[in-house]
Short mmCIF file of C-alpha atoms and ligand atoms in Angstrom, two decimals:
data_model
loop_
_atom_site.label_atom_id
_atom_site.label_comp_id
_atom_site.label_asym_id
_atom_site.label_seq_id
_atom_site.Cartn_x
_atom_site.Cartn_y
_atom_site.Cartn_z
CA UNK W 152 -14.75 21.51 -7.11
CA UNK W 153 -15.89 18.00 -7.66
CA UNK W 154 -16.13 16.30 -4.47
CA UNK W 155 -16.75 11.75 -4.60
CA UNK W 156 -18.54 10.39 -1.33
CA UNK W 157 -17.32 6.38 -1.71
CA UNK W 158 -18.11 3.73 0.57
CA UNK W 159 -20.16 0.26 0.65
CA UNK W 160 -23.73 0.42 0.87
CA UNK W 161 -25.11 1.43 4.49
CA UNK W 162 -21.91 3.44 5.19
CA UNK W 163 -24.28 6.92 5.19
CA UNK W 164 -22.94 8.54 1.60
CA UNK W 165 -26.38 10.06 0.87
CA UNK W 166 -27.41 10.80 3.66
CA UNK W 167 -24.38 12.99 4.51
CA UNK W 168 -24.44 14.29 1.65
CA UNK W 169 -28.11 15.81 2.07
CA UNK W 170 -26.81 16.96 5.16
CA UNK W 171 -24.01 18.96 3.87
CA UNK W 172 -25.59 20.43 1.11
CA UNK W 173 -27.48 22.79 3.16
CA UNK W 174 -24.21 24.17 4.75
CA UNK W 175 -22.88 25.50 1.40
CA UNK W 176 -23.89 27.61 -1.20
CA UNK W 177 -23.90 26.95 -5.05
CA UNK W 178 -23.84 22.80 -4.49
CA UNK W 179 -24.17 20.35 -6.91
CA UNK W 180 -25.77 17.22 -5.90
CA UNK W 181 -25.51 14.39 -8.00
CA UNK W 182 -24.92 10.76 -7.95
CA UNK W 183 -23.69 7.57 -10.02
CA UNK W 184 -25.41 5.18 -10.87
CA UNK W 185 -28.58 7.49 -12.27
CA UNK W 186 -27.63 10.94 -12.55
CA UNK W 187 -28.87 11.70 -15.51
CA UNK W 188 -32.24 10.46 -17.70
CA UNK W 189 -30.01 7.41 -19.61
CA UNK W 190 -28.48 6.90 -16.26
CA UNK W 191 -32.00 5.97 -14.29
CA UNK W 192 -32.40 3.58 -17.03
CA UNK W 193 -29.23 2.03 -16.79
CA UNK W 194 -29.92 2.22 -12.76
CA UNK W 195 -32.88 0.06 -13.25
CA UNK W 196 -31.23 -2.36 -15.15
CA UNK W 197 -28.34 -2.97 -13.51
CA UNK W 198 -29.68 -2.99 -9.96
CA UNK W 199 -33.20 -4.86 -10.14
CA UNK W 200 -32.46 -7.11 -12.99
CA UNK W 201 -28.82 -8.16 -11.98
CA UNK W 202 -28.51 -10.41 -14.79
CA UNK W 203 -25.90 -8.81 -16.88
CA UNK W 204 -22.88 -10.77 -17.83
CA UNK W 205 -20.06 -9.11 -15.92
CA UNK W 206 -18.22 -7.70 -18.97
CA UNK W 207 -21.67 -6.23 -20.05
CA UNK W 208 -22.58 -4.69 -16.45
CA UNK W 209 -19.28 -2.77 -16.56
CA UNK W 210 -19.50 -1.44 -19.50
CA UNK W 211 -23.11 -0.18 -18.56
CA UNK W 212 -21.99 1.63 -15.27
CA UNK W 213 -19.51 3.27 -17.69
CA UNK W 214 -21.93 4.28 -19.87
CA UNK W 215 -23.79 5.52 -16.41
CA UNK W 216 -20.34 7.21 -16.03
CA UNK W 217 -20.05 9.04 -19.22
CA UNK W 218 -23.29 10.68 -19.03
CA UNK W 219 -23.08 11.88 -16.67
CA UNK W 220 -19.83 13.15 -16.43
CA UNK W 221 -20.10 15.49 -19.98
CA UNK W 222 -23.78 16.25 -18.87
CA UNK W 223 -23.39 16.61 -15.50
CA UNK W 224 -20.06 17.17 -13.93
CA UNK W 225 -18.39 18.87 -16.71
CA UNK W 226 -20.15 21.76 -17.24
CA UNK W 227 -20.54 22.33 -13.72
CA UNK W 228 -16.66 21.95 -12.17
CA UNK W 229 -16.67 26.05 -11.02
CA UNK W 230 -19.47 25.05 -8.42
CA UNK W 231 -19.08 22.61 -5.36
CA UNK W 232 -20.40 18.99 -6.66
CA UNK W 233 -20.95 16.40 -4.14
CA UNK W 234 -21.09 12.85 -5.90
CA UNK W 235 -22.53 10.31 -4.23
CA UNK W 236 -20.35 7.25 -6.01
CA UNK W 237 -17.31 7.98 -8.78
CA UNK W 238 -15.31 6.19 -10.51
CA UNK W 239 -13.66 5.30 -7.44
CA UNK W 240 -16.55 2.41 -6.73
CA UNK W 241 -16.63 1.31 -10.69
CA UNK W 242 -12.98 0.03 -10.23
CA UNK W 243 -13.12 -1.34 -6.92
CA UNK W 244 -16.95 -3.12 -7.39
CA UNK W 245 -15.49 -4.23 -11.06
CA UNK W 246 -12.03 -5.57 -9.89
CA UNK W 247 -13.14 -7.84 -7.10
CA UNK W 248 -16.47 -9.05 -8.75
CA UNK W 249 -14.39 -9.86 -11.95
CA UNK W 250 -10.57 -9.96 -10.61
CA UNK W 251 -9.92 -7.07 -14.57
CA UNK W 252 -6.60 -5.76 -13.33
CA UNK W 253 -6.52 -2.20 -12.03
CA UNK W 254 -4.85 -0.38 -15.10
CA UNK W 255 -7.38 -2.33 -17.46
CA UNK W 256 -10.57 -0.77 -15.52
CA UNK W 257 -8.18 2.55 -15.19
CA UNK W 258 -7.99 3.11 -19.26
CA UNK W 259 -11.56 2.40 -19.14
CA UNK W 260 -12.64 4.58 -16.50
CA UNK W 261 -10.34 7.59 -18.56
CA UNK W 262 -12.02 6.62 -21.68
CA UNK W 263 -15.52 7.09 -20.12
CA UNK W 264 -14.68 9.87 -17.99
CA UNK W 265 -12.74 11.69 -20.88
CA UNK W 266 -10.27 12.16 -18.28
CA UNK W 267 -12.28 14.21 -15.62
CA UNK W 268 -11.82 12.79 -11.98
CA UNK W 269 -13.13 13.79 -8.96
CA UNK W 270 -10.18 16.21 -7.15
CA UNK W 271 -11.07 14.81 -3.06
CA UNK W 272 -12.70 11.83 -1.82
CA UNK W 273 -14.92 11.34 1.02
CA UNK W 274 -14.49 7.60 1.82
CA UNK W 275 -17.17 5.81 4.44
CA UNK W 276 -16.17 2.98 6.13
CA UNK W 277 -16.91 0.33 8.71
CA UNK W 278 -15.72 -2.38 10.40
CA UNK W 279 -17.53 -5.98 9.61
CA UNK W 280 -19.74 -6.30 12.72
CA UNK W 281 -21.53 -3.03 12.30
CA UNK W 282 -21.69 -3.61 8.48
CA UNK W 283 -23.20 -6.83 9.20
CA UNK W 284 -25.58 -5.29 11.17
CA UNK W 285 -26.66 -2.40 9.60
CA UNK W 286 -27.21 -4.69 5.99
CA UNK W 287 -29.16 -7.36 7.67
CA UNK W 288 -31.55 -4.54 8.54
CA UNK W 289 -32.31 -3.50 4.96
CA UNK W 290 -32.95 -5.00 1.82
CA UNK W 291 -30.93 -5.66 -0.60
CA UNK W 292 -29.96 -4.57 -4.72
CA UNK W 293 -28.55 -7.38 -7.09
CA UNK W 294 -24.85 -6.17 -6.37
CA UNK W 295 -25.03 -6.48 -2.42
CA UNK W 296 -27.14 -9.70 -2.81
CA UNK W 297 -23.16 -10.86 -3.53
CA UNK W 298 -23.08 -10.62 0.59
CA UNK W 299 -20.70 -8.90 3.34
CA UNK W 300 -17.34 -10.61 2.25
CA UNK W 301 -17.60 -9.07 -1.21
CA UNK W 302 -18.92 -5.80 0.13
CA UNK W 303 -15.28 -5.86 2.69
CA UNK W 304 -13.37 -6.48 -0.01
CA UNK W 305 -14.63 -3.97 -2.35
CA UNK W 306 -14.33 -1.53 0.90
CA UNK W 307 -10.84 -2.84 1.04
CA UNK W 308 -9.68 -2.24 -3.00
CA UNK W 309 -11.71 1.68 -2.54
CA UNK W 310 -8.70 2.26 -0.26
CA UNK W 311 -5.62 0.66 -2.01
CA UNK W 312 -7.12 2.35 -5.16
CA UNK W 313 -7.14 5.89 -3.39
CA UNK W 314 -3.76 5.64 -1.94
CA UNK W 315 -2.32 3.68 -5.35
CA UNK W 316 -3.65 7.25 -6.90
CA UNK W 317 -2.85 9.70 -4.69
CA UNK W 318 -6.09 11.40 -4.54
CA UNK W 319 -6.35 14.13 -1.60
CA UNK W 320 -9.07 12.23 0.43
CA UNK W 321 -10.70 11.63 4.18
CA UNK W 322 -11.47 8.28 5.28
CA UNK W 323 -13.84 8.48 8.04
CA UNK W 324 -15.15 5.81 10.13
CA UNK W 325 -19.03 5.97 9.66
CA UNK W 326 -20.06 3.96 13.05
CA UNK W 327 -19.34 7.60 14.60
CA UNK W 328 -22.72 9.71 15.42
CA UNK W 329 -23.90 10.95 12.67
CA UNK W 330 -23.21 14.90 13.63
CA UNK W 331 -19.80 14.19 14.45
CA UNK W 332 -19.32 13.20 10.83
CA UNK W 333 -21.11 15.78 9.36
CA UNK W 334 -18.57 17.98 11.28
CA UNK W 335 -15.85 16.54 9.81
CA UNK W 336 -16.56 15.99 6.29
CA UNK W 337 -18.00 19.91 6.40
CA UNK W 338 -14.49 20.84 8.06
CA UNK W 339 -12.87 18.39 5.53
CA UNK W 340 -14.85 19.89 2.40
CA UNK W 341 -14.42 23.96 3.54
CA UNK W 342 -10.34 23.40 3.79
CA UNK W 343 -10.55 21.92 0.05
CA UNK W 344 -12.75 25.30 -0.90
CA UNK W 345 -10.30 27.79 0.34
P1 LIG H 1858 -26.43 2.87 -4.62
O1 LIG H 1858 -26.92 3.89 -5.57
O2 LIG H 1858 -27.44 2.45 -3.61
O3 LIG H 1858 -25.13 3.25 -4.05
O4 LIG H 1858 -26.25 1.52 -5.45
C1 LIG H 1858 -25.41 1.37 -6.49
C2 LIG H 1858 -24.94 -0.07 -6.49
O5 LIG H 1858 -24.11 -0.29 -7.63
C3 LIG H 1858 -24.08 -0.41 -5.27
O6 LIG H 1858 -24.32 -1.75 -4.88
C4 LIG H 1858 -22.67 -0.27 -5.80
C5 LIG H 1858 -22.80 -0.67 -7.24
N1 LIG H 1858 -21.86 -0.05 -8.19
C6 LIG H 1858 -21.04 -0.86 -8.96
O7 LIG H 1858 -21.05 -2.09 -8.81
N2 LIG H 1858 -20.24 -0.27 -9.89
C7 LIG H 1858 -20.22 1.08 -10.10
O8 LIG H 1858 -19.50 1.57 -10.98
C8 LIG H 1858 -21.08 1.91 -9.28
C9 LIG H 1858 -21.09 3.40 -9.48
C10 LIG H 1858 -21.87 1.30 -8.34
#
């Protein structure tokens, strides 16, 4: 079962996700961009040089994408994988950054992903203040240097694009304490097991 944790930066995805993964058995921990050994270089390039064109940077997060989805998630959908990032953030980072219609980034996204999708979503989110907050406190990559509007928007277009799909998903609001969302999402993530 192949399980996408989505959300801006700060929102907790990895860190949830480490938690979880010692509450189930047989998980698959993984994570876009830099799953795989072409996807750290692509990682690098993307997020500490930042000077891609935007056509070019999408097309390298989908080449981040296709790796590892054949080497990674496909030969691994009969365990539980836990994704930290999808698909799910390649449309919604793409379409506000570049305003490429949905259905353009969609064909792309099927063409990279050879039409494997994650089945739930896990979707992180905050309100401004507290993503304000928590990103002033850090540093940041060449795609949040792009600041807190961008980062609500893309938060934003992550939830029209869930609903406009109809993926089975939990949007959770990640100001709550931090073992009060791990109950949830392992709640959440046992239910889609069964
Ligand atoms: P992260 O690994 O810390 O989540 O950083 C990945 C960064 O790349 C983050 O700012 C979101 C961005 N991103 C895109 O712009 N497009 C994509 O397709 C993906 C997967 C991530």
């Amino acid at each position: 079962m192949y399980i996408a944790f989505e959300g801006v930066d700060t929102v907790g995805k990895s860190t949830q996700i480490e938690r979880l993964r010692e509450r189930f058995s047989d998980v698959l921990v993984t994570k876009e961009p830099g799953g795989t050994a072409l996807g750290e270089k692509i990682r690098a390039i993307l997020l500490e040089e930042g000077e891609a064109l935007a056509r070019s940077e999408i097309l390298l997060f989908l080449a981040d994408r296709a790796e590892h989805t054949e080497r990674i998630v496909r030969p691994n959908l009969h365990r539980l994988i836990l994704s930290d990032r999808s698909f799910i953030s390649g449309i919604a980072y793409a379409h506000v950054h570049d305003n490429i219609e949905i259905d353009t980034l969609l064909q792309l996204n099927r063409f990279a992903t050879g039409n494997i999708f994650p089945e739930h979503i896990v979707l992180l989110r905050l309100e401004e203040e507290t993503l304000r907050k928590r990103m002033g406190e850090k540093s940041s990559d060449a795609i949040e240097m792009r600041g807190i509007d961008y980062m609500l928007r893309v938060q934003k277009s992550m939830e029209e694009l869930i609903d406009l799909l109809q993926i089975d998903h939990i949007i959770v609001d990640a100001s709550e304490p931090i073992d009060t969302i791990t109950e949830t999402l392992y709640s959440y993530i046992k239910d889609c097991n069964r």
